[in-house]
Amino acid sequence: MFLEQFFNQADETVTISPFQASEFAKRVAEDFNPIHDEGAKRFCVPGDLLFALVLSHYGLSQKMQFKFEGMVGEGVSLNFPTEVGDNFPICDSRDKTYLSVSRQGEVSRCETQIESFVRSYVSFSGLNFIHVLVPMMLEHGVMINPDRPLVIYESMAFDLTTLKFEKVSLELSDARLSVDGKRGDVTLEFALISEGKQVGTGVKTLVMSGLRELDETALSGMAHFYEERRATL
């Protein structure tokens, strides 16, 4: 499968190098969050890559929920057991949970379908910052710290009415930001579309940390820097 270049596996143990994590973030998810860069002080593996690995190992279920419970840093070994139930965690060698997964309904193990679904689902992340988060920060008069930008997944879920599709795209249906002091909770709702018809719905929640009063010049500079990183890929 196309994900093989982005992780290493020995038996049931999976490791992801900073290079592999950074390559996935930029080239598959189109996510240029500096936290996924090699050498980043607060480096972590993209949540989108963990999501993709779950689907590649256990298949695409009609209804799935993912709750992110920790940031996977450099050198973390994750356990992907051969057999799992409908509710299972992704843990490290010390049984620390990083991701909790629930699933229901029929399961597809078609690699072509799963690759298409993963690519569409995670590339939606690449649009979040410039096209969704920046306008919401402007609207609410807040911004993340430009020197230490921290935007991370809290959860994601989707509910498919059918698995009879080859390709799927995501269309944003609603975006909300709730501000509580220095924390911002973002909710993104979307429709899953295949051949012009809706085949499901989904939701992603993110947390923006270290919020401060809006400085439009600084926010514009951060957005410009983000776009420059994308252009130089």
C-alpha positions as CSV (number, residue, x, y, z in Angstrom):
1,M,0.0,0.0,0.0
2,F,1.1,3.6,-0.6
3,L,1.6,4.2,3.1
4,E,4.6,1.7,3.4
5,Q,7.1,4.5,2.8
6,F,5.8,6.5,5.8
7,F,6.3,3.9,8.6
8,N,8.4,0.9,9.7
9,Q,7.0,-2.3,11.0
10,A,8.4,-5.3,12.8
11,D,5.8,-7.8,13.8
12,E,3.1,-5.8,15.5
13,T,5.3,-2.8,16.3
14,V,5.2,0.4,14.2
15,T,7.7,3.2,14.3
16,I,7.6,6.5,12.4
17,S,10.7,8.6,11.9
18,P,10.5,12.4,11.8
19,F,11.4,12.3,8.1
20,Q,8.5,9.9,7.4
21,A,6.1,11.9,9.4
22,S,7.1,15.2,7.7
23,E,6.9,13.7,4.2
24,F,3.4,12.4,4.9
25,A,2.2,15.7,6.3
26,K,3.5,17.7,3.3
27,R,3.1,15.3,0.4
28,V,-0.1,13.5,1.3
29,A,-2.1,15.7,3.8
30,E,-0.7,19.0,2.4
31,D,-0.3,20.0,6.1
32,F,2.5,22.5,6.7
33,N,2.1,22.8,10.4
34,P,5.8,23.3,11.7
35,I,5.1,20.8,14.5
36,H,5.5,18.0,12.0
37,D,8.9,19.2,10.7
38,E,12.1,17.2,11.2
39,G,13.9,18.8,14.0
40,A,10.9,20.7,15.4
41,K,11.3,21.3,19.1
42,R,7.8,20.0,19.8
43,F,7.7,17.5,16.9
44,C,4.8,15.1,16.7
45,V,3.5,12.6,14.2
46,P,0.5,13.9,12.2
47,G,-2.8,12.6,13.5
48,D,-3.8,12.1,9.9
49,L,-1.0,9.5,9.6
50,L,-2.2,7.6,12.6
51,F,-5.7,7.7,11.2
52,A,-4.4,6.4,7.8
53,L,-2.5,3.6,9.5
54,V,-5.6,2.4,11.4
55,L,-7.5,2.2,8.1
56,S,-4.7,0.4,6.3
57,H,-4.3,-2.2,9.1
58,Y,-7.9,-2.8,10.0
59,G,-10.0,-1.7,7.0
60,L,-12.5,1.1,6.3
61,S,-15.7,0.6,8.4
62,Q,-18.9,2.4,7.7
63,K,-18.9,4.3,11.0
64,M,-15.6,5.2,12.8
65,Q,-14.6,7.5,15.6
66,F,-11.1,8.5,16.6
67,K,-10.1,10.2,19.8
68,F,-6.6,11.6,20.0
69,E,-5.2,11.2,23.6
70,G,-1.5,12.0,23.2
71,M,1.1,13.4,20.8
72,V,3.4,10.8,19.3
73,G,6.9,12.1,19.4
74,E,10.2,10.9,18.0
75,G,11.2,7.3,18.9
76,V,7.8,6.2,20.1
77,S,7.0,2.5,19.2
78,L,3.3,1.9,18.6
79,N,1.5,-1.4,18.9
80,F,-0.8,-2.4,16.0
81,P,-2.1,-5.9,17.1
82,T,-3.1,-8.3,14.4
83,E,-6.6,-8.7,15.8
84,V,-8.8,-6.0,17.4
85,G,-12.4,-5.6,18.4
86,D,-14.9,-2.8,17.7
87,N,-13.3,-0.6,20.3
88,F,-9.5,-0.5,20.7
89,P,-6.6,1.8,21.6
90,I,-3.3,2.4,19.8
91,C,-0.7,2.3,22.6
92,D,3.1,2.5,22.9
93,S,5.4,-0.2,24.4
94,R,4.5,1.2,27.9
95,D,0.7,0.9,27.3
96,K,0.3,4.7,27.0
97,T,-2.7,5.3,24.8
98,Y,-2.3,7.8,21.9
99,L,-5.5,7.1,19.9
100,S,-8.8,5.4,20.8
101,V,-10.8,3.9,17.9
102,S,-14.4,2.8,17.7
103,R,-16.0,1.3,14.6
104,Q,-19.3,-0.1,13.5
105,G,-20.9,-1.6,10.4
106,E,-19.6,-3.3,7.3
107,V,-15.8,-3.3,6.6
108,S,-14.0,-2.8,3.3
109,R,-10.4,-4.0,2.9
110,C,-10.0,-2.9,-0.7
111,E,-6.7,-1.2,-0.9
112,T,-7.6,1.0,-3.8
113,Q,-10.7,2.2,-2.0
114,I,-8.9,2.8,1.3
115,E,-6.1,4.7,-0.5
116,S,-8.6,7.0,-2.2
117,F,-10.5,7.6,1.0
118,V,-7.4,8.3,3.0
119,R,-5.9,10.7,0.4
120,S,-9.2,12.6,0.1
121,Y,-9.9,12.6,3.9
122,V,-6.5,13.8,5.0
123,S,-5.9,16.3,2.1
124,F,-8.9,18.2,3.6
125,S,-6.5,19.1,6.5
126,G,-4.3,21.0,4.2
127,L,-7.1,23.5,3.5
128,N,-8.0,24.0,7.1
129,F,-5.4,26.6,8.2
130,I,-5.6,29.2,5.4
131,H,-9.2,28.8,4.3
132,V,-10.9,27.9,7.6
133,L,-8.9,28.7,10.7
134,V,-7.5,32.1,9.6
135,P,-11.0,33.5,8.8
136,M,-12.3,32.2,12.1
137,M,-9.5,33.8,14.1
138,L,-10.2,37.1,12.3
139,E,-13.9,36.9,13.1
140,H,-13.3,36.2,16.8
141,G,-10.4,38.6,17.2
142,V,-7.9,36.0,18.4
143,M,-4.8,34.2,17.0
144,I,-2.4,31.5,17.9
145,N,1.1,32.3,18.9
146,P,3.1,32.9,15.6
147,D,6.3,31.8,17.3
148,R,4.9,28.5,18.7
149,P,1.8,27.7,16.6
150,L,0.0,24.8,18.1
151,V,-3.1,23.3,16.3
152,I,-3.8,19.7,17.0
153,Y,-6.6,17.1,16.4
154,E,-8.9,16.3,19.3
155,S,-11.1,13.9,17.4
156,M,-12.5,12.9,14.1
157,A,-15.4,10.7,13.0
158,F,-17.4,9.7,9.9
159,D,-20.6,7.9,9.1
160,L,-21.0,6.3,5.7
161,T,-24.4,5.2,4.3
162,T,-22.7,2.9,1.9
163,L,-19.3,1.4,1.0
164,K,-20.2,1.2,-2.7
165,F,-17.9,3.9,-4.0
166,E,-14.5,4.2,-5.6
167,K,-13.6,7.8,-4.9
168,V,-14.9,10.3,-2.4
169,S,-14.4,14.0,-1.7
170,L,-15.1,16.2,1.3
171,E,-17.2,19.3,1.3
172,L,-17.2,21.6,4.3
173,S,-20.8,22.1,5.6
174,D,-20.1,24.0,8.9
175,A,-17.2,25.5,10.8
176,R,-17.3,26.8,14.4
177,L,-14.8,28.2,16.9
178,S,-15.4,28.4,20.6
179,V,-12.9,30.5,22.6
180,D,-12.2,29.9,26.3
181,G,-9.3,32.0,27.5
182,K,-6.2,30.8,25.7
183,R,-7.9,27.7,24.2
184,G,-9.9,27.5,21.1
185,D,-12.1,24.6,20.2
186,V,-12.7,24.1,16.5
187,T,-15.5,22.0,15.0
188,L,-15.5,21.2,11.3
189,E,-18.5,19.3,9.8
190,F,-18.5,18.0,6.3
191,A,-20.3,15.9,3.7
192,L,-18.7,13.0,2.0
193,I,-19.5,13.1,-1.8
194,S,-19.0,10.4,-4.5
195,E,-20.1,10.9,-8.1
196,G,-22.2,13.9,-7.1
197,K,-24.1,12.1,-4.4
198,Q,-23.7,12.3,-0.6
199,V,-22.5,9.0,0.8
200,G,-21.9,10.1,4.4
201,T,-21.1,12.8,6.9
202,G,-18.1,13.5,9.1
203,V,-16.8,15.8,11.8
204,K,-13.3,16.9,13.0
205,T,-12.5,18.7,16.2
206,L,-9.3,20.6,16.7
207,V,-7.7,22.5,19.6
208,M,-5.8,25.8,19.2
209,S,-3.6,26.5,22.1
210,G,-2.0,29.7,23.4
211,L,-4.6,32.1,21.9
212,R,-3.9,35.8,22.2
213,E,-5.4,39.0,21.0
214,L,-5.5,39.4,17.3
215,D,-2.6,41.1,15.5
216,E,-3.7,41.2,11.9
217,T,-0.2,41.9,10.6
218,A,1.3,39.0,12.5
219,L,-1.5,36.7,11.4
220,S,-1.1,37.8,7.8
221,G,2.7,37.1,8.1
222,M,2.0,33.6,9.6
223,A,-0.4,32.8,6.7
224,H,2.1,34.1,4.2
225,F,4.8,31.9,5.7
226,Y,2.5,28.9,5.6
227,E,1.8,29.5,1.9
228,E,5.5,30.0,1.1
229,R,6.2,26.6,2.7
230,R,3.5,25.0,0.5
231,A,4.9,26.7,-2.7
232,T,8.5,25.5,-2.1
233,L,7.5,21.8,-1.6
